Coordinates of C-alpha atoms and ligand atoms in Angstrom, one line a residue:
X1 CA 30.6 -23.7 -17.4
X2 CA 29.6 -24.8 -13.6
X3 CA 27.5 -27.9 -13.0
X4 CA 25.4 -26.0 -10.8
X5 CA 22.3 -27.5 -11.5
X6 CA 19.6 -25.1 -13.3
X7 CA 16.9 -23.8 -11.4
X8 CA 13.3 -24.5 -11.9
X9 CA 11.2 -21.3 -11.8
X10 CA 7.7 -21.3 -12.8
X11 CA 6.2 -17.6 -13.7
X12 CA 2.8 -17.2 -12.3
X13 CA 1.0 -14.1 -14.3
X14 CA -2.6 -12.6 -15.7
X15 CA -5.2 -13.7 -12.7
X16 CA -8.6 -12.1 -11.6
X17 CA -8.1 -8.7 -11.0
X18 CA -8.4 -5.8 -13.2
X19 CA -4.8 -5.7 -13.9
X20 CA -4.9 -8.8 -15.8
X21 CA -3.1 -7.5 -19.2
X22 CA -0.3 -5.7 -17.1
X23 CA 0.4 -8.5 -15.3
X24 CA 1.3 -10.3 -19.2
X25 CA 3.2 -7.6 -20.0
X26 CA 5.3 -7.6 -16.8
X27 CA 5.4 -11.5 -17.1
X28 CA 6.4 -11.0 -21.0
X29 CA 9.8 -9.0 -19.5
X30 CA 10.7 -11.4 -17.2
X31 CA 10.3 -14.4 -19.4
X32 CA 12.6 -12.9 -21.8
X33 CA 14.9 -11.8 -18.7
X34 CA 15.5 -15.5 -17.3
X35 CA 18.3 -16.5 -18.8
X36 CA 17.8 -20.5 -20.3
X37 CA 21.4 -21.2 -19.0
X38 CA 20.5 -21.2 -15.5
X39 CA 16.7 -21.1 -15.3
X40 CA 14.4 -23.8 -16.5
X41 CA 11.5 -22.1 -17.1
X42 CA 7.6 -23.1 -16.6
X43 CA 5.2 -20.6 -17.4
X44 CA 1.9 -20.7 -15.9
X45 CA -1.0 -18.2 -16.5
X46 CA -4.3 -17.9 -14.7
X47 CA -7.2 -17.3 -16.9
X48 CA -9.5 -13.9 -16.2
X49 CA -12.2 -16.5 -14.7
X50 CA -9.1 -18.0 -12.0
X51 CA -9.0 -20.8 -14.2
X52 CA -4.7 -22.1 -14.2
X53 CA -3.3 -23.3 -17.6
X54 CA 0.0 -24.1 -18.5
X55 CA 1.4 -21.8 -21.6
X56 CA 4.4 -22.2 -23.4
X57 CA 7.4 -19.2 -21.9
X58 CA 7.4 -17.4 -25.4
X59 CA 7.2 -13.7 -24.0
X60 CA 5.6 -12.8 -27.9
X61 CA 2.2 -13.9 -27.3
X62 CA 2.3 -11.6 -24.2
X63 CA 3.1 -8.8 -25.6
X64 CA 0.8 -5.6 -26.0
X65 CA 0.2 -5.4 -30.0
X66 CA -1.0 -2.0 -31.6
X67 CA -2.4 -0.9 -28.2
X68 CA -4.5 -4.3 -27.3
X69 CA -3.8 -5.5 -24.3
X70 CA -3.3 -9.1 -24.3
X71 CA -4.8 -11.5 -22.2
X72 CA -3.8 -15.5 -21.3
X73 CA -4.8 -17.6 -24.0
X74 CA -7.0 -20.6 -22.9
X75 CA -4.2 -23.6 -24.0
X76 CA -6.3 -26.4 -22.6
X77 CA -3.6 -27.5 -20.4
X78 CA -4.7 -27.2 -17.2
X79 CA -1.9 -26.6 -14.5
X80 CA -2.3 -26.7 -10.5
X81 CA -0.2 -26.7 -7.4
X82 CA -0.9 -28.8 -4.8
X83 CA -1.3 -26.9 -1.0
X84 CA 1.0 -29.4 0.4
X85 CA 4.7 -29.9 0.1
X86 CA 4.9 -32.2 -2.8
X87 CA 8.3 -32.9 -4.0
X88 CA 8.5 -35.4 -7.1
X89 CA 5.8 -37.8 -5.4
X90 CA 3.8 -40.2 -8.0
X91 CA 0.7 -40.9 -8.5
X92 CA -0.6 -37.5 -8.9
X93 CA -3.3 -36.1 -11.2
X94 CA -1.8 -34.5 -14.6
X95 CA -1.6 -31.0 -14.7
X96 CA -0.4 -31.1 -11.1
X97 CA 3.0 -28.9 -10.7
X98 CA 5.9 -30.7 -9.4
X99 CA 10.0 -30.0 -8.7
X100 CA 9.3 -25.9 -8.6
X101 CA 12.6 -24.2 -7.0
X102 CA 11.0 -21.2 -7.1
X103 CA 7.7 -19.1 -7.9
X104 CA 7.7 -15.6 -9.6
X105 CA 4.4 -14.3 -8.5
X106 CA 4.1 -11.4 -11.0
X107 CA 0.4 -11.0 -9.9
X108 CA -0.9 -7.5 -9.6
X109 CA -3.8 -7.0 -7.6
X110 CA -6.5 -8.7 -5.7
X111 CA -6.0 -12.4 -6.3
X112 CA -2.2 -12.4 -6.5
X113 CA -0.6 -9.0 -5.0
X114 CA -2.5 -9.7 -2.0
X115 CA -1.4 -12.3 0.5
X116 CA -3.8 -14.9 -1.5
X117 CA -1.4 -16.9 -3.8
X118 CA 1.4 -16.2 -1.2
X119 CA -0.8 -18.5 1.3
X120 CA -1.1 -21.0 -1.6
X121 CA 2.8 -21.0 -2.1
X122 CA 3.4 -21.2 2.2
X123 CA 0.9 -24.2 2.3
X124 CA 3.1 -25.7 -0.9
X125 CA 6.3 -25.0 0.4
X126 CA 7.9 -23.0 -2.3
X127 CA 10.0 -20.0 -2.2
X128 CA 8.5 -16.8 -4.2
X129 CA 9.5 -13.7 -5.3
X130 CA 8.3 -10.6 -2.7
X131 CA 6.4 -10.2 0.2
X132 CA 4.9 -13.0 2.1
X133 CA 1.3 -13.3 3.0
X134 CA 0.5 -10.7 5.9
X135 CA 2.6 -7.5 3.8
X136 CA 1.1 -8.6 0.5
X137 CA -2.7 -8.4 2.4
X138 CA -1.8 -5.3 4.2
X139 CA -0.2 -3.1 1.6
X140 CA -3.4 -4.3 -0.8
X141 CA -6.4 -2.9 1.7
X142 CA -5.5 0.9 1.2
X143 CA -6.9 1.3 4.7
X144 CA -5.0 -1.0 6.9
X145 CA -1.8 0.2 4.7
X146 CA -2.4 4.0 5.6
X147 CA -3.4 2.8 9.6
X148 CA -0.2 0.6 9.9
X149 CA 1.8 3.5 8.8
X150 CA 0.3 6.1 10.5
X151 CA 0.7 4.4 13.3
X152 CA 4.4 4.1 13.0
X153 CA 3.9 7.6 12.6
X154 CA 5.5 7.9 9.0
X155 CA 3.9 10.8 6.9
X156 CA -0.1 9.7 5.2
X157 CA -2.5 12.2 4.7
X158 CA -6.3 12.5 5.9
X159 CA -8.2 9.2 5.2
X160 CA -11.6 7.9 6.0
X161 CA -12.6 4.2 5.6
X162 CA -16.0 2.9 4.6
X163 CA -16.8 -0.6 5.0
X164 CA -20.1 -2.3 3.1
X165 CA -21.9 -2.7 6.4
X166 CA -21.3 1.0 7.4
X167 CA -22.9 1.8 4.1
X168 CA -25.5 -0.5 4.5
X169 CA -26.5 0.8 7.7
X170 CA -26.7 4.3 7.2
X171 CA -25.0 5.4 4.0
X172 CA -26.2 9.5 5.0
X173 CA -23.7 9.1 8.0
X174 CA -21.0 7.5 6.0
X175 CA -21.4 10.9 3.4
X176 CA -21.3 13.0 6.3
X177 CA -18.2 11.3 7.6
X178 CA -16.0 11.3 3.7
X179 CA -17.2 15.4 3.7
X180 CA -15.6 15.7 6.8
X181 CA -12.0 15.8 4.9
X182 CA -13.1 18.8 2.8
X183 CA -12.8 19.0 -0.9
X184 CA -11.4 18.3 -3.2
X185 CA -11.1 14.6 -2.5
X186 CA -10.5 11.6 -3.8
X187 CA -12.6 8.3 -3.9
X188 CA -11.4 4.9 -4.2
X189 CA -11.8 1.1 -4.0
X190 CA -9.7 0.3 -0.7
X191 CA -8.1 -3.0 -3.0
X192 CA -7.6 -2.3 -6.5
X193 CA -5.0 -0.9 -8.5
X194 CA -4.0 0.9 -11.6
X195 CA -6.5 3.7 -11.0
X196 CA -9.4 1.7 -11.3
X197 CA -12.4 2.7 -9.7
X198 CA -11.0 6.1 -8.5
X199 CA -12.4 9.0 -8.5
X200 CA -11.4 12.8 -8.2
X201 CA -14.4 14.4 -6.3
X202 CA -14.9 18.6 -6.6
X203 CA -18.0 18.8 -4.3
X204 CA -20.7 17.1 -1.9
X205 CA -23.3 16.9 -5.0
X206 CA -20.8 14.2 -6.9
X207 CA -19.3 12.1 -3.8
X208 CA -22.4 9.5 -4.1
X209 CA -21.7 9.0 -7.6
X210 CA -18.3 8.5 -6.8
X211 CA -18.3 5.7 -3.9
X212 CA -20.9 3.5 -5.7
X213 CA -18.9 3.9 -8.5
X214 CA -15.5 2.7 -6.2
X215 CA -18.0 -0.2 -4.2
X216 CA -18.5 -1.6 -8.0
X217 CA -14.6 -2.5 -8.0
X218 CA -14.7 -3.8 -3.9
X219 CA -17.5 -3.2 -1.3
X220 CA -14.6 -1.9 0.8
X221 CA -13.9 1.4 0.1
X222 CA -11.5 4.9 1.0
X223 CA -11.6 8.2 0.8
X224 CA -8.7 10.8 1.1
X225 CA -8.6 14.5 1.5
X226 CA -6.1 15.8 -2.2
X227 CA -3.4 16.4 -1.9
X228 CA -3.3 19.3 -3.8
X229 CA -0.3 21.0 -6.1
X230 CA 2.3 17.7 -4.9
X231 CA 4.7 16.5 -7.4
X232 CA 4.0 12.4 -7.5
X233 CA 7.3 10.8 -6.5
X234 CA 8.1 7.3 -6.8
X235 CA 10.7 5.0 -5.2
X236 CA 11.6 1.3 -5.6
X237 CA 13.3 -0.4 -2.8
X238 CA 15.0 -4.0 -3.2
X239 CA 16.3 -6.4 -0.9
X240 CA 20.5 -6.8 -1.1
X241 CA 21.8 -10.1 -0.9
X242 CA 21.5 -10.1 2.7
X243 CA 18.1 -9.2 2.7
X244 CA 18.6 -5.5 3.9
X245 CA 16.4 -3.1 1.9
X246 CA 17.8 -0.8 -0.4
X247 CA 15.6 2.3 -1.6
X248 CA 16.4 3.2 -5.6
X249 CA 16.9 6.5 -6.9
X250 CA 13.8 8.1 -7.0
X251 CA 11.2 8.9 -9.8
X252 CA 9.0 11.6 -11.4
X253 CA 5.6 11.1 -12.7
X254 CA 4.0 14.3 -14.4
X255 CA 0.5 13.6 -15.4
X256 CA -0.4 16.3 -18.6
X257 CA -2.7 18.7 -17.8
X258 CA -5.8 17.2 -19.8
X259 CA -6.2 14.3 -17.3
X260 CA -7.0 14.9 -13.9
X261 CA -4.9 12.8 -12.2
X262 CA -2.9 10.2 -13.4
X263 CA -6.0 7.7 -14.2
X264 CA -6.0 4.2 -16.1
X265 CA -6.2 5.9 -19.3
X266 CA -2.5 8.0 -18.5
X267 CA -0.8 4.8 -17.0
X268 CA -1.6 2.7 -20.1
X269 CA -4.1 3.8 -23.2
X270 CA -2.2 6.9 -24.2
X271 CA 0.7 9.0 -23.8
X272 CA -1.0 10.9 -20.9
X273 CA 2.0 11.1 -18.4
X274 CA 5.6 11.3 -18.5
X275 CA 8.0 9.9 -16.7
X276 CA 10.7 11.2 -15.3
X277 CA 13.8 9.2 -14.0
X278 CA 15.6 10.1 -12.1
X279 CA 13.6 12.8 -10.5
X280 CA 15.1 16.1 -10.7
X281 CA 14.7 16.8 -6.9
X282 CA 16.9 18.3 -4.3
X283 CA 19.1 16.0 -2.9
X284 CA 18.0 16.6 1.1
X285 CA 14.0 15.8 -0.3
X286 CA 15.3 12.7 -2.4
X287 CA 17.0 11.7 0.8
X288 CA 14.0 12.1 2.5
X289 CA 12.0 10.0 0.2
X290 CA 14.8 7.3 0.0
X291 CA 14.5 6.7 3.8
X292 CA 10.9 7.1 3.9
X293 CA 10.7 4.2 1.7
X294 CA 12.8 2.1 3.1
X295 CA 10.8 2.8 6.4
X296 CA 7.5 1.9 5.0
X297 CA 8.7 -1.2 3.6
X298 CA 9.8 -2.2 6.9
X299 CA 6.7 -0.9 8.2
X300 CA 4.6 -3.5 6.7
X301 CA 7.2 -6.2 6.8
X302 CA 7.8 -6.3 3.1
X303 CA 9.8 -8.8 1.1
X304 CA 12.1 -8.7 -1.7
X305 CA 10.5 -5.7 -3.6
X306 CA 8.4 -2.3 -3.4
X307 CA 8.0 0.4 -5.1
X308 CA 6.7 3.5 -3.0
X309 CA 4.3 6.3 -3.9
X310 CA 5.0 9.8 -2.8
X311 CA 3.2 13.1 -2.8
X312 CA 6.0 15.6 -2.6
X313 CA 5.0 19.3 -1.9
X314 CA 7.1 22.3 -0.9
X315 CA 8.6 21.3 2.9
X316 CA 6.3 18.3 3.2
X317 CA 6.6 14.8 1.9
X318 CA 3.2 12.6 2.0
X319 CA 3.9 8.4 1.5
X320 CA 0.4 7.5 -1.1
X321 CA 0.6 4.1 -1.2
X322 CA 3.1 0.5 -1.2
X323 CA 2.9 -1.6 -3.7
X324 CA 4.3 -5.0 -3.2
X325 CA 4.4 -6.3 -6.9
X326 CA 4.9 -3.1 -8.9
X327 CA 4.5 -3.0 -12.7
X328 CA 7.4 -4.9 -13.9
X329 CA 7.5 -5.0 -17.7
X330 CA 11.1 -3.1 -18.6
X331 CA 9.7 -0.2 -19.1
X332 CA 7.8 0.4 -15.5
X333 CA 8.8 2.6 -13.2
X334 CA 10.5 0.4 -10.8
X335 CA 13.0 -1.3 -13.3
X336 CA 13.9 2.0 -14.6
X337 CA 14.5 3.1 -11.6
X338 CA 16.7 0.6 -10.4
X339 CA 18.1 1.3 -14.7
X340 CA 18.8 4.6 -13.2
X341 CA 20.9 2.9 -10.0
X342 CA 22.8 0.9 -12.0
X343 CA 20.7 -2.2 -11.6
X344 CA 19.8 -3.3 -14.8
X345 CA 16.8 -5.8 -15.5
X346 CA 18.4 -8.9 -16.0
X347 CA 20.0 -8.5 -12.6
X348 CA 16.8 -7.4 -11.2
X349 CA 15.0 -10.3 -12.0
X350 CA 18.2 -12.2 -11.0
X351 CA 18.5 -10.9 -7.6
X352 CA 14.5 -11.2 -7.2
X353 CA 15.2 -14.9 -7.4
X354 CA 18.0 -15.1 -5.4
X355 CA 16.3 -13.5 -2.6
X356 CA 12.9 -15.8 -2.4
X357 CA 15.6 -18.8 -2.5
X358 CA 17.5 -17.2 0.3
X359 CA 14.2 -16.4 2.5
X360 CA 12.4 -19.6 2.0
X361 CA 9.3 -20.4 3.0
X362 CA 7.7 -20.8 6.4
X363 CA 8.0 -18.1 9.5
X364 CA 11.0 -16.0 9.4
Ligands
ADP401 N1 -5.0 11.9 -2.0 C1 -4.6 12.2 -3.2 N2 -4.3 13.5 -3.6 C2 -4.0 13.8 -4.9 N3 -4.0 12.9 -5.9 C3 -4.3 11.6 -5.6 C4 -4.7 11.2 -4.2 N4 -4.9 9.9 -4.3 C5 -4.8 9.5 -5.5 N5 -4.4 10.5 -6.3 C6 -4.2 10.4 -7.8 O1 -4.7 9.2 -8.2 C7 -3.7 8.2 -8.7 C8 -4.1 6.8 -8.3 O2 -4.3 6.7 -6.9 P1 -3.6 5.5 -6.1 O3 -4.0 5.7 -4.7 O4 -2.1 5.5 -6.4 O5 -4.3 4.2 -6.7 P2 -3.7 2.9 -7.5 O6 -3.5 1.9 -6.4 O7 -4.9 2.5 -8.4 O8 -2.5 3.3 -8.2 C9 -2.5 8.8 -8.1 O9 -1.3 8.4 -8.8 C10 -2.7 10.3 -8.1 O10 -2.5 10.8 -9.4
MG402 MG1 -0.8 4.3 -7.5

């Protein structure tokens, strides 16, 4: 037994977005990963309505129970951090967090995965798990992801953005413009995630349908040209000890054939897709993918953890999408991934923690 002195971590979880309920579950895994022995935990969850409460850490009121999703329960207690470096000061209002070592954000979504509770965290002073506040904003807005890494001329298909004053000036034009990319396409909310929102489109006759129905999850929203007959390929890239990203091995989703695409209902409600880890791929392509990965994170000036999407067709490898606080409960894709690289979750979570203590806060 060391006298190193045990670390105070508070877990940040549910929040605003749509991906409330996964963001329990992922919280419920890490709860029960942070070892009492060298973590004194606070667990802190933010109520659908942004509300923050302090909850007790018991991982069993998190879980997901006979398929219902669980949400944070309203304890009363309310909990808030300060935007200033506050260390141990008296005198402030109850509720008010103090003596945090470290934050793990496990936020998905607008409100949390996106550069938002990473600003709150910078103007406080405390470390977090992941990506700081421009890579968590720009791999959030599907648009400026795609543009950022086109640009750095890594591999993204056809895309066409559509903001709420270009539809609100002429949506015709805007129609005209998405049609452009030929059919089959897909529509989607340019910040959401978990399939939310999205829509498969076969032809001009359902595209309206599908952007309103996108604009109801963000007024901001993308379109893509399919990418038709591609394996979907993920890939989950960590930070080593010195900071150096490290891509996983890679990953396999196959969607079934009665859903056309792998939608909200195939991630979560039913047994919809398998996955498939490690991916049986040849090892030049997983290679590929590895690297690609690694480049993206870079790209976007990532932090700690991503995982990657691919689209992976014969000869050509496509990057979908970064996203900078993947699903996280043990059985997500980018713990068993790491599983399946000989990174098991308690050292995930571990290392996770290590690395926002060894990067700090502030510019670096
Ligand atoms: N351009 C595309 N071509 C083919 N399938 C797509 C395309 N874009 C999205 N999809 C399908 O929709 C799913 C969700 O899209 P994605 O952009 O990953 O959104 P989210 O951030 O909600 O996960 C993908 O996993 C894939 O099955
Ligand atoms: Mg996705």
């Amino acid at each position: 037994m060391t006298d190193t002195p045990r670390r105070r971590v508070l877990v940040l979880f549910g929040g605003r977005s749509s991906e409330h309920s996964i963001s329990c579950v992922s919280a419920a895994g890490i709860l029960r990963a942070l070892d009492p022995a060298r973590y004194d935990i606070t667990a802190v969850g933010i109520l659908p309505d942004g509300r923050w409460v302090r909850v007790a850490a018991d991982p069993s009121a998190l879980d997901a129970v006979d398929g219902r999703l669980p949400i944070v329960a309203d304890s009363g207690e309310s909990a808030a951090l300060l935007p200033e470096p506050v260390r141990d000061r008296a005198g402030l209002p109850a509720g008010v967090l103090q003596g945090v070592d470290v934050v793990f954000p496990v936020l998905h979504g607008p409100w949390g995965e996106d550069g938002t509770i990473q600003g709150l965290l910078e103007m406080a002073g405390i470390p977090y798990v992941g990506s700081g506040v421009f890579a968590s904003a720009a791999a959030m807005d599907k648009g400026h992801m795609k543009a950022m890494l086109a640009h750095a001329g890594l591999p993204v298909g056809p895309w066409v953005l559509v903001t709420a004053r270009e539809w609100s000036a002429d949506p015709s034009e805007c129609l005209d413009r998405i049609s452009a990319l030929g059919f089959p396409l897909f529509v989607k909310p340019a910040r959401a995630g978990s399939s939310v929102g999205i829509t498969r489109v076969a032809d001009r006759g359902a595209l309206e349908a599908a952007v309103r129905e996108a604009q109801s999850w963000d007024p901001r929203i993308i379109a893509e040209a399919a990418v038709v007959g591609a394996r979907e390929i993920e890939c989950g890239v960590l930070a080593d000890p010195s900071g150096v990203p490290q891509a996983s091995r890679c990953a396999e989703i196959v969607v079934h054939p009665d859903h056309d695409f792998y939608d909200f209902e195939a991630k979560y409600l039913d047994d919809g897709a398998e996955l498939v880890v490690p991916a049986d791929l040849d090892p030049p392509v997983e290679d590929e993918v590895r690297r690609l990965a690694v480049r993206a994170y870079d790209v976007l000036d990532c932090e700690g953890l991503a995982r990657v999407d691919f689209f992976v067709q014969p000869g050509r490898v496509v990057i979908n999408e970064v996203n900078t606080m993947p699903g996280f409960t043990p059985i997500s894709m980018y713990p068993r991934m790491w599983g399946a690289s000989g990174v098991d979750y308690h050292e995930l979570v571990d290392r996770l923690i290590d690395d926002a203590l060894r990067k700090g806060t502030g510019l670096r």
